[in-house]
mmCIF file with all atom_site columns, C-alpha atoms in Angstrom:
data_model
loop_
_atom_site.group_PDB
_atom_site.id
_atom_site.type_symbol
_atom_site.label_atom_id
_atom_site.label_alt_id
_atom_site.label_comp_id
_atom_site.label_asym_id
_atom_site.label_entity_id
_atom_site.label_seq_id
_atom_site.pdbx_PDB_ins_code
_atom_site.Cartn_x
_atom_site.Cartn_y
_atom_site.Cartn_z
_atom_site.occupancy
_atom_site.B_iso_or_equiv
_atom_site.pdbx_formal_charge
_atom_site.auth_seq_id
_atom_site.auth_comp_id
_atom_site.auth_asym_id
_atom_site.auth_atom_id
_atom_site.pdbx_PDB_model_num
ATOM 1   C CA . MET B 1 1   ? -14.315 -73.828 18.318 1.00 36.00 ? 1   MET B CA 1
ATOM 2   C CA . TYR B 1 2   ? -11.167 -74.120 20.417 1.00 37.00 ? 2   TYR B CA 1
ATOM 3   C CA . SER B 1 3   ? -8.960  -74.048 17.321 1.00 46.00 ? 3   SER B CA 1
ATOM 4   C CA . ASP B 1 4   ? -10.773 -70.942 16.010 1.00 46.00 ? 4   ASP B CA 1
ATOM 5   C CA . ALA B 1 5   ? -10.055 -69.097 19.267 1.00 44.00 ? 5   ALA B CA 1
ATOM 6   C CA . MET B 1 6   ? -6.422  -70.197 19.212 1.00 47.00 ? 6   MET B CA 1
ATOM 7   C CA . SER B 1 7   ? -6.157  -69.183 15.567 1.00 51.00 ? 7   SER B CA 1
ATOM 8   C CA . THR B 1 8   ? -7.592  -65.703 16.248 1.00 61.00 ? 8   THR B CA 1
ATOM 9   C CA . ASN B 1 9   ? -5.331  -65.325 19.271 1.00 89.00 ? 9   ASN B CA 1
ATOM 10  C CA . ALA B 1 10  ? -2.242  -66.201 17.182 1.00 87.00 ? 10  ALA B CA 1
ATOM 11  C CA . SER B 1 11  ? -3.283  -63.721 14.489 1.00 89.00 ? 11  SER B CA 1
ATOM 12  C CA . GLU B 1 12  ? -3.723  -60.964 17.090 1.00 92.00 ? 12  GLU B CA 1
ATOM 13  C CA . ARG B 1 13  ? -0.377  -61.736 18.715 1.00 93.00 ? 13  ARG B CA 1
ATOM 14  C CA . LEU B 1 14  ? 1.334   -61.595 15.325 1.00 94.00 ? 14  LEU B CA 1
ATOM 15  C CA . ILE B 1 15  ? -0.231  -58.223 14.464 1.00 95.00 ? 15  ILE B CA 1
ATOM 16  C CA . GLU B 1 16  ? 0.594   -56.732 17.871 1.00 96.00 ? 16  GLU B CA 1
ATOM 17  C CA . ALA B 1 17  ? 4.173   -58.016 17.768 1.00 95.00 ? 17  ALA B CA 1
ATOM 18  C CA . THR B 1 18  ? 4.612   -56.595 14.281 1.00 95.00 ? 18  THR B CA 1
ATOM 19  C CA . ARG B 1 19  ? 3.238   -53.216 15.359 1.00 96.00 ? 19  ARG B CA 1
ATOM 20  C CA . GLU B 1 20  ? 5.750   -52.987 18.199 1.00 94.00 ? 20  GLU B CA 1
ATOM 21  C CA . LEU B 1 21  ? 8.662   -54.157 16.078 1.00 95.00 ? 21  LEU B CA 1
ATOM 22  C CA . LEU B 1 22  ? 7.831   -51.757 13.231 1.00 95.00 ? 22  LEU B CA 1
ATOM 23  C CA . TRP B 1 23  ? 7.746   -48.878 15.710 1.00 92.00 ? 23  TRP B CA 1
ATOM 24  C CA . GLU B 1 24  ? 10.985  -49.972 17.343 1.00 91.00 ? 24  GLU B CA 1
ATOM 25  C CA . ARG B 1 25  ? 13.008  -51.261 14.372 1.00 92.00 ? 25  ARG B CA 1
ATOM 26  C CA . GLY B 1 26  ? 11.281  -50.243 11.152 1.00 91.00 ? 26  GLY B CA 1
ATOM 27  C CA . TYR B 1 27  ? 10.315  -52.570 8.336  1.00 92.00 ? 27  TYR B CA 1
ATOM 28  C CA . VAL B 1 28  ? 13.807  -53.773 7.386  1.00 90.00 ? 28  VAL B CA 1
ATOM 29  C CA . GLY B 1 29  ? 14.713  -54.545 10.992 1.00 90.00 ? 29  GLY B CA 1
ATOM 30  C CA . THR B 1 30  ? 11.512  -56.504 11.516 1.00 93.00 ? 30  THR B CA 1
ATOM 31  C CA . SER B 1 31  ? 12.241  -60.025 10.351 1.00 91.00 ? 31  SER B CA 1
ATOM 32  C CA . PRO B 1 32  ? 9.641   -62.802 10.218 1.00 91.00 ? 32  PRO B CA 1
ATOM 33  C CA . LYS B 1 33  ? 11.708  -64.685 12.823 1.00 92.00 ? 33  LYS B CA 1
ATOM 34  C CA . ALA B 1 34  ? 11.673  -61.673 15.196 1.00 93.00 ? 34  ALA B CA 1
ATOM 35  C CA . ILE B 1 35  ? 7.908   -61.350 14.724 1.00 94.00 ? 35  ILE B CA 1
ATOM 36  C CA . GLN B 1 36  ? 7.349   -65.033 15.464 1.00 90.00 ? 36  GLN B CA 1
ATOM 37  C CA . GLN B 1 37  ? 9.546   -64.871 18.567 1.00 92.00 ? 37  GLN B CA 1
ATOM 38  C CA . ALA B 1 38  ? 7.844   -61.730 19.891 1.00 93.00 ? 38  ALA B CA 1
ATOM 39  C CA . ALA B 1 39  ? 4.399   -63.212 19.215 1.00 91.00 ? 39  ALA B CA 1
ATOM 40  C CA . GLY B 1 40  ? 5.223   -66.634 20.570 1.00 89.00 ? 40  GLY B CA 1
ATOM 41  C CA . ALA B 1 41  ? 3.978   -68.083 17.282 1.00 86.00 ? 41  ALA B CA 1
ATOM 42  C CA . GLY B 1 42  ? 5.491   -70.534 14.872 1.00 80.00 ? 42  GLY B CA 1
ATOM 43  C CA . GLN B 1 43  ? 6.264   -70.047 11.211 1.00 80.00 ? 43  GLN B CA 1
ATOM 44  C CA . GLY B 1 44  ? 3.290   -72.184 10.229 1.00 79.00 ? 44  GLY B CA 1
ATOM 45  C CA . SER B 1 45  ? 0.941   -69.995 12.238 1.00 81.00 ? 45  SER B CA 1
ATOM 46  C CA . MET B 1 46  ? 2.299   -66.833 10.637 1.00 83.00 ? 46  MET B CA 1
ATOM 47  C CA . TYR B 1 47  ? 1.901   -68.141 7.110  1.00 80.00 ? 47  TYR B CA 1
ATOM 48  C CA . HIS B 1 48  ? -1.495  -69.627 7.937  1.00 86.00 ? 48  HIS B CA 1
ATOM 49  C CA . HIS B 1 49  ? -2.852  -66.149 8.735  1.00 87.00 ? 49  HIS B CA 1
ATOM 50  C CA . PHE B 1 50  ? -0.798  -63.950 6.421  1.00 89.00 ? 50  PHE B CA 1
ATOM 51  C CA . ASP B 1 51  ? 0.707   -64.255 2.962  1.00 88.00 ? 51  ASP B CA 1
ATOM 52  C CA . GLY B 1 52  ? 4.071   -63.099 4.277  1.00 88.00 ? 52  GLY B CA 1
ATOM 53  C CA . LYS B 1 53  ? 5.815   -60.223 5.955  1.00 92.00 ? 53  LYS B CA 1
ATOM 54  C CA . PRO B 1 54  ? 4.327   -57.510 3.678  1.00 92.00 ? 54  PRO B CA 1
ATOM 55  C CA . ASP B 1 55  ? 0.767   -58.738 4.329  1.00 93.00 ? 55  ASP B CA 1
ATOM 56  C CA . LEU B 1 56  ? 1.343   -58.895 8.088  1.00 95.00 ? 56  LEU B CA 1
ATOM 57  C CA . ALA B 1 57  ? 3.054   -55.483 8.086  1.00 95.00 ? 57  ALA B CA 1
ATOM 58  C CA . LEU B 1 58  ? 0.105   -53.997 6.210  1.00 96.00 ? 58  LEU B CA 1
ATOM 59  C CA . ALA B 1 59  ? -2.331  -55.354 8.819  1.00 95.00 ? 59  ALA B CA 1
ATOM 60  C CA . ALA B 1 60  ? -0.143  -53.935 11.595 1.00 97.00 ? 60  ALA B CA 1
ATOM 61  C CA . ILE B 1 61  ? 0.225   -50.525 9.928  1.00 97.00 ? 61  ILE B CA 1
ATOM 62  C CA . ARG B 1 62  ? -3.529  -50.315 9.342  1.00 97.00 ? 62  ARG B CA 1
ATOM 63  C CA . ARG B 1 63  ? -4.273  -51.105 12.963 1.00 97.00 ? 63  ARG B CA 1
ATOM 64  C CA . THR B 1 64  ? -1.751  -48.525 14.179 1.00 96.00 ? 64  THR B CA 1
ATOM 65  C CA . ALA B 1 65  ? -3.210  -45.951 11.780 1.00 96.00 ? 65  ALA B CA 1
ATOM 66  C CA . ASP B 1 66  ? -6.745  -46.691 13.003 1.00 97.00 ? 66  ASP B CA 1
ATOM 67  C CA . GLU B 1 67  ? -5.679  -46.241 16.615 1.00 96.00 ? 67  GLU B CA 1
ATOM 68  C CA . LEU B 1 68  ? -3.890  -42.977 15.853 1.00 96.00 ? 68  LEU B CA 1
ATOM 69  C CA . ARG B 1 69  ? -7.012  -41.612 14.124 1.00 97.00 ? 69  ARG B CA 1
ATOM 70  C CA . ALA B 1 70  ? -9.230  -42.712 17.017 1.00 97.00 ? 70  ALA B CA 1
ATOM 71  C CA . ALA B 1 71  ? -6.945  -41.062 19.599 1.00 96.00 ? 71  ALA B CA 1
ATOM 72  C CA . ALA B 1 72  ? -6.849  -37.822 17.598 1.00 97.00 ? 72  ALA B CA 1
ATOM 73  C CA . GLU B 1 73  ? -10.614 -37.851 17.087 1.00 97.00 ? 73  GLU B CA 1
ATOM 74  C CA . ARG B 1 74  ? -11.261 -38.215 20.809 1.00 96.00 ? 74  ARG B CA 1
ATOM 75  C CA . VAL B 1 75  ? -9.711  -34.793 21.423 1.00 97.00 ? 75  VAL B CA 1
ATOM 76  C CA . LEU B 1 76  ? -10.454 -33.040 18.127 1.00 98.00 ? 76  LEU B CA 1
ATOM 77  C CA . GLY B 1 77  ? -14.094 -34.105 18.244 1.00 97.00 ? 77  GLY B CA 1
ATOM 78  C CA . GLY B 1 78  ? -14.458 -33.325 21.926 1.00 95.00 ? 78  GLY B CA 1
ATOM 79  C CA . LYS B 1 79  ? -15.871 -30.324 23.684 1.00 96.00 ? 79  LYS B CA 1
ATOM 80  C CA . GLY B 1 80  ? -14.337 -26.886 23.763 1.00 97.00 ? 80  GLY B CA 1
ATOM 81  C CA . SER B 1 81  ? -13.297 -24.127 21.453 1.00 96.00 ? 81  SER B CA 1
ATOM 82  C CA . ALA B 1 82  ? -11.217 -24.765 18.349 1.00 96.00 ? 82  ALA B CA 1
ATOM 83  C CA . TYR B 1 83  ? -8.103  -23.602 20.203 1.00 97.00 ? 83  TYR B CA 1
ATOM 84  C CA . GLU B 1 84  ? -8.874  -25.819 23.208 1.00 97.00 ? 84  GLU B CA 1
ATOM 85  C CA . ARG B 1 85  ? -9.303  -28.892 21.008 1.00 98.00 ? 85  ARG B CA 1
ATOM 86  C CA . ILE B 1 86  ? -6.082  -28.204 19.099 1.00 98.00 ? 86  ILE B CA 1
ATOM 87  C CA . GLU B 1 87  ? -4.328  -27.594 22.421 1.00 97.00 ? 87  GLU B CA 1
ATOM 88  C CA . ALA B 1 88  ? -5.694  -30.913 23.729 1.00 97.00 ? 88  ALA B CA 1
ATOM 89  C CA . TYR B 1 89  ? -4.406  -32.656 20.606 1.00 98.00 ? 89  TYR B CA 1
ATOM 90  C CA . LEU B 1 90  ? -0.957  -31.100 20.945 1.00 98.00 ? 90  LEU B CA 1
ATOM 91  C CA . LEU B 1 91  ? -0.708  -31.755 24.697 1.00 97.00 ? 91  LEU B CA 1
ATOM 92  C CA . ARG B 1 92  ? -2.165  -35.259 24.756 1.00 95.00 ? 92  ARG B CA 1
ATOM 93  C CA . GLU B 1 93  ? 0.004   -37.958 26.291 1.00 91.00 ? 93  GLU B CA 1
ATOM 94  C CA . ARG B 1 94  ? 2.567   -39.363 23.876 1.00 93.00 ? 94  ARG B CA 1
ATOM 95  C CA . ASP B 1 95  ? 5.711   -41.464 24.049 1.00 93.00 ? 95  ASP B CA 1
ATOM 96  C CA . VAL B 1 96  ? 7.705   -38.575 22.583 1.00 95.00 ? 96  VAL B CA 1
ATOM 97  C CA . LEU B 1 97  ? 11.088  -40.282 22.534 1.00 95.00 ? 97  LEU B CA 1
ATOM 98  C CA . ARG B 1 98  ? 9.703   -43.213 20.550 1.00 93.00 ? 98  ARG B CA 1
ATOM 99  C CA . GLY B 1 99  ? 8.181   -40.893 17.981 1.00 92.00 ? 99  GLY B CA 1
ATOM 100 C CA . CYS B 1 100 ? 4.980   -41.353 16.053 1.00 94.00 ? 100 CYS B CA 1
ATOM 101 C CA . PRO B 1 101 ? 4.370   -44.980 15.076 1.00 94.00 ? 101 PRO B CA 1
ATOM 102 C CA . VAL B 1 102 ? 2.875   -43.820 11.759 1.00 94.00 ? 102 VAL B CA 1
ATOM 103 C CA . GLY B 1 103 ? 5.095   -40.818 11.072 1.00 93.00 ? 103 GLY B CA 1
ATOM 104 C CA . ARG B 1 104 ? 8.261   -42.850 11.650 1.00 91.00 ? 104 ARG B CA 1
ATOM 105 C CA . LEU B 1 105 ? 7.268   -45.118 8.792  1.00 93.00 ? 105 LEU B CA 1
ATOM 106 C CA . THR B 1 106 ? 7.743   -42.215 6.353  1.00 92.00 ? 106 THR B CA 1
ATOM 107 C CA . MET B 1 107 ? 11.479  -42.520 7.021  1.00 91.00 ? 107 MET B CA 1
ATOM 108 C CA . ASP B 1 108 ? 11.508  -46.225 6.199  1.00 93.00 ? 108 ASP B CA 1
ATOM 109 C CA . PRO B 1 109 ? 12.642  -46.602 2.569  1.00 94.00 ? 109 PRO B CA 1
ATOM 110 C CA . ASP B 1 110 ? 10.958  -50.000 2.152  1.00 94.00 ? 110 ASP B CA 1
ATOM 111 C CA . VAL B 1 111 ? 7.600   -48.676 3.352  1.00 94.00 ? 111 VAL B CA 1
ATOM 112 C CA . ILE B 1 112 ? 7.801   -45.616 1.096  1.00 93.00 ? 112 ILE B CA 1
ATOM 113 C CA . ALA B 1 113 ? 8.908   -47.747 -1.870 1.00 95.00 ? 113 ALA B CA 1
ATOM 114 C CA . SER B 1 114 ? 5.858   -49.986 -1.460 1.00 95.00 ? 114 SER B CA 1
ATOM 115 C CA . ALA B 1 115 ? 2.673   -48.340 -2.705 1.00 94.00 ? 115 ALA B CA 1
ATOM 116 C CA . GLU B 1 116 ? 0.644   -50.831 -0.675 1.00 95.00 ? 116 GLU B CA 1
ATOM 117 C CA . LEU B 1 117 ? 2.423   -50.176 2.635  1.00 95.00 ? 117 LEU B CA 1
ATOM 118 C CA . ARG B 1 118 ? 2.607   -46.418 2.040  1.00 96.00 ? 118 ARG B CA 1
ATOM 119 C CA . VAL B 1 119 ? -1.161  -46.012 1.483  1.00 96.00 ? 119 VAL B CA 1
ATOM 120 C CA . PRO B 1 120 ? -2.320  -46.280 5.139  1.00 96.00 ? 120 PRO B CA 1
ATOM 121 C CA . VAL B 1 121 ? 0.501   -43.938 6.209  1.00 96.00 ? 121 VAL B CA 1
ATOM 122 C CA . ASP B 1 122 ? -0.433  -41.320 3.622  1.00 96.00 ? 122 ASP B CA 1
ATOM 123 C CA . GLU B 1 123 ? -4.162  -41.736 4.263  1.00 97.00 ? 123 GLU B CA 1
ATOM 124 C CA . THR B 1 124 ? -3.710  -41.285 8.020  1.00 97.00 ? 124 THR B CA 1
ATOM 125 C CA . LEU B 1 125 ? -1.572  -38.164 7.757  1.00 97.00 ? 125 LEU B CA 1
ATOM 126 C CA . GLY B 1 126 ? -3.978  -36.787 5.128  1.00 97.00 ? 126 GLY B CA 1
ATOM 127 C CA . TRP B 1 127 ? -6.948  -37.515 7.383  1.00 98.00 ? 127 TRP B CA 1
ATOM 128 C CA . LEU B 1 128 ? -5.225  -35.770 10.275 1.00 98.00 ? 128 LEU B CA 1
ATOM 129 C CA . ARG B 1 129 ? -4.530  -32.643 8.200  1.00 98.00 ? 129 ARG B CA 1
ATOM 130 C CA . ARG B 1 130 ? -8.142  -32.538 6.979  1.00 98.00 ? 130 ARG B CA 1
ATOM 131 C CA . ARG B 1 131 ? -9.549  -33.095 10.491 1.00 98.00 ? 131 ARG B CA 1
ATOM 132 C CA . LEU B 1 132 ? -7.357  -30.362 11.934 1.00 98.00 ? 132 LEU B CA 1
ATOM 133 C CA . ALA B 1 133 ? -8.273  -28.051 9.036  1.00 98.00 ? 133 ALA B CA 1
ATOM 134 C CA . GLY B 1 134 ? -11.938 -28.561 9.923  1.00 98.00 ? 134 GLY B CA 1
ATOM 135 C CA . VAL B 1 135 ? -11.295 -27.532 13.525 1.00 98.00 ? 135 VAL B CA 1
ATOM 136 C CA . VAL B 1 136 ? -9.246  -24.516 12.416 1.00 96.00 ? 136 VAL B CA 1
ATOM 137 C CA . GLN B 1 137 ? -12.023 -23.512 10.010 1.00 96.00 ? 137 GLN B CA 1
ATOM 138 C CA . GLU B 1 138 ? -14.505 -23.622 12.897 1.00 96.00 ? 138 GLU B CA 1
ATOM 139 C CA . GLY B 1 139 ? -12.221 -21.229 14.761 1.00 95.00 ? 139 GLY B CA 1
ATOM 140 C CA . LEU B 1 140 ? -11.962 -18.920 11.755 1.00 93.00 ? 140 LEU B CA 1
ATOM 141 C CA . ASP B 1 141 ? -15.720 -18.957 11.194 1.00 94.00 ? 141 ASP B CA 1
ATOM 142 C CA . SER B 1 142 ? -16.424 -18.127 14.850 1.00 93.00 ? 142 SER B CA 1
ATOM 143 C CA . GLY B 1 143 ? -13.818 -15.357 14.939 1.00 91.00 ? 143 GLY B CA 1
ATOM 144 C CA . GLU B 1 144 ? -11.713 -17.212 17.479 1.00 92.00 ? 144 GLU B CA 1
ATOM 145 C CA . PHE B 1 145 ? -8.819  -17.207 15.015 1.00 91.00 ? 145 PHE B CA 1
ATOM 146 C CA . THR B 1 146 ? -8.249  -14.036 13.030 1.00 85.00 ? 146 THR B CA 1
ATOM 147 C CA . GLY B 1 147 ? -5.925  -12.812 10.348 1.00 79.00 ? 147 GLY B CA 1
ATOM 148 C CA . PRO B 1 148 ? -4.972  -14.118 6.965  1.00 84.00 ? 148 PRO B CA 1
ATOM 149 C CA . LEU B 1 149 ? -4.939  -17.777 7.983  1.00 83.00 ? 149 LEU B CA 1
ATOM 150 C CA . SER B 1 150 ? -5.575  -20.740 5.735  1.00 94.00 ? 150 SER B CA 1
ATOM 151 C CA . ALA B 1 151 ? -7.165  -23.679 7.566  1.00 96.00 ? 151 ALA B CA 1
ATOM 152 C CA . GLU B 1 152 ? -5.244  -26.167 5.425  1.00 97.00 ? 152 GLU B CA 1
ATOM 153 C CA . GLU B 1 153 ? -1.902  -24.423 5.918  1.00 96.00 ? 153 GLU B CA 1
ATOM 154 C CA . LEU B 1 154 ? -2.384  -24.142 9.659  1.00 95.00 ? 154 LEU B CA 1
ATOM 155 C CA . ALA B 1 155 ? -3.420  -27.787 9.908  1.00 97.00 ? 155 ALA B CA 1
ATOM 156 C CA . SER B 1 156 ? -0.262  -28.810 8.053  1.00 97.00 ? 156 SER B CA 1
ATOM 157 C CA . THR B 1 157 ? 1.744   -26.635 10.454 1.00 97.00 ? 157 THR B CA 1
ATOM 158 C CA . VAL B 1 158 ? 0.229   -28.446 13.441 1.00 97.00 ? 158 VAL B CA 1
ATOM 159 C CA . VAL B 1 159 ? 1.079   -31.855 11.953 1.00 97.00 ? 159 VAL B CA 1
ATOM 160 C CA . ALA B 1 160 ? 4.585   -30.681 11.000 1.00 97.00 ? 160 ALA B CA 1
ATOM 161 C CA . THR B 1 161 ? 5.165   -29.329 14.521 1.00 98.00 ? 161 THR B CA 1
ATOM 162 C CA . VAL B 1 162 ? 4.211   -32.655 16.090 1.00 97.00 ? 162 VAL B CA 1
ATOM 163 C CA . GLN B 1 163 ? 6.234   -34.766 13.654 1.00 97.00 ? 163 GLN B CA 1
ATOM 164 C CA . GLY B 1 164 ? 9.197   -32.380 13.753 1.00 97.00 ? 164 GLY B CA 1
ATOM 165 C CA . GLY B 1 165 ? 8.956   -32.212 17.525 1.00 97.00 ? 165 GLY B CA 1
ATOM 166 C CA . TYR B 1 166 ? 9.381   -35.978 17.657 1.00 97.00 ? 166 TYR B CA 1
ATOM 167 C CA . VAL B 1 167 ? 12.524  -35.704 15.521 1.00 96.00 ? 167 VAL B CA 1
ATOM 168 C CA . LEU B 1 168 ? 13.985  -32.947 17.703 1.00 96.00 ? 168 LEU B CA 1
ATOM 169 C CA . ALA B 1 169 ? 13.208  -34.873 20.891 1.00 96.00 ? 169 ALA B CA 1
ATOM 170 C CA . ARG B 1 170 ? 14.738  -38.091 19.598 1.00 95.00 ? 170 ARG B CA 1
ATOM 171 C CA . ALA B 1 171 ? 17.850  -36.260 18.384 1.00 96.00 ? 171 ALA B CA 1
ATOM 172 C CA . SER B 1 172 ? 18.370  -34.566 21.736 1.00 96.00 ? 172 SER B CA 1
ATOM 173 C CA . GLY B 1 173 ? 17.280  -37.542 23.825 1.00 96.00 ? 173 GLY B CA 1
ATOM 174 C CA . SER B 1 174 ? 14.840  -35.321 25.696 1.00 97.00 ? 174 SER B CA 1
ATOM 175 C CA . PRO B 1 175 ? 11.116  -34.600 25.363 1.00 97.00 ? 175 PRO B CA 1
ATOM 176 C CA . ALA B 1 176 ? 11.912  -30.942 26.138 1.00 97.00 ? 176 ALA B CA 1
ATOM 177 C CA . ALA B 1 177 ? 12.480  -30.195 22.437 1.00 96.00 ? 177 ALA B CA 1
ATOM 178 C CA . PHE B 1 178 ? 9.001   -31.527 21.594 1.00 97.00 ? 178 PHE B CA 1
ATOM 179 C CA . ASP B 1 179 ? 7.455   -29.548 24.449 1.00 97.00 ? 179 ASP B CA 1
ATOM 180 C CA . THR B 1 180 ? 9.174   -26.349 23.295 1.00 97.00 ? 180 THR B CA 1
ATOM 181 C CA . ALA B 1 181 ? 7.887   -26.760 19.732 1.00 97.00 ? 181 ALA B CA 1
ATOM 182 C CA . VAL B 1 182 ? 4.341   -27.344 20.974 1.00 97.00 ? 182 VAL B CA 1
ATOM 183 C CA . SER B 1 183 ? 4.498   -24.400 23.384 1.00 97.00 ? 183 SER B CA 1
ATOM 184 C CA . GLY B 1 184 ? 5.695   -22.116 20.598 1.00 97.00 ? 184 GLY B CA 1
ATOM 185 C CA . LEU B 1 185 ? 2.889   -23.154 18.278 1.00 96.00 ? 185 LEU B CA 1
ATOM 186 C CA . LEU B 1 186 ? 0.258   -22.766 20.986 1.00 96.00 ? 186 LEU B CA 1
ATOM 187 C CA . ALA B 1 187 ? 1.547   -19.256 21.740 1.00 95.00 ? 187 ALA B CA 1
ATOM 188 C CA . LEU B 1 188 ? 1.187   -18.354 18.061 1.00 92.00 ? 188 LEU B CA 1
ATOM 189 C CA . LEU B 1 189 ? -2.329  -19.830 17.888 1.00 91.00 ? 189 LEU B CA 1
ATOM 190 C CA . ALA B 1 190 ? -3.638  -18.373 21.144 1.00 90.00 ? 190 ALA B CA 1
ATOM 191 C CA . PRO B 1 191 ? -6.732  -16.225 20.570 1.00 79.00 ? 191 PRO B CA 1
ATOM 192 C CA . ARG B 1 192 ? -6.024  -12.507 20.871 1.00 64.00 ? 192 ARG B CA 1
ATOM 193 C CA . THR B 1 193 ? -7.958  -12.258 24.153 1.00 53.00 ? 193 THR B CA 1
ATOM 194 C CA . ALA B 1 194 ? -5.718  -14.924 25.710 1.00 49.00 ? 194 ALA B CA 1
ATOM 195 C CA . ARG B 1 195 ? -2.433  -13.174 24.798 1.00 45.00 ? 195 ARG B CA 1
#
């Protein structure tokens, strides 16, 4: 029983260390040795739980993707109008200068070259677009949003604003660029009565 708990603990530490290192350094910069050091785990422990770096990275990416979806769902599935829920999603607390832990992986050539590692990234961004499109469609159906809007196009615009806002903020070294992008989008989306 003791060894099972230690084994699970080592597996968790390895996944969490890999998540942080992928976010900070990307796939190429995340070596097995760096993972083991960050996790306080030995090489034997790593290869006991995972088939290698790609297997461990996949577990870490999946966990990060699951957490991103859960955080988005908390606000998108919450109370309020369509606009209020989209606003809550756009304004929720983020580490803007670090960027999106899933979105950043799209810039990692090794992740994109690997169909297996790319799948949870693509699935998560696809889920987010579909979930946002559902909220936008609610707003269109209720008359909250008007005009020739496509729910899918607007959802993609929201995702692109967030991901692009991260890029602008990181390039400038200031979250102000992200905040400006979000403010601009919210002004465009604001229901007519709020303008």
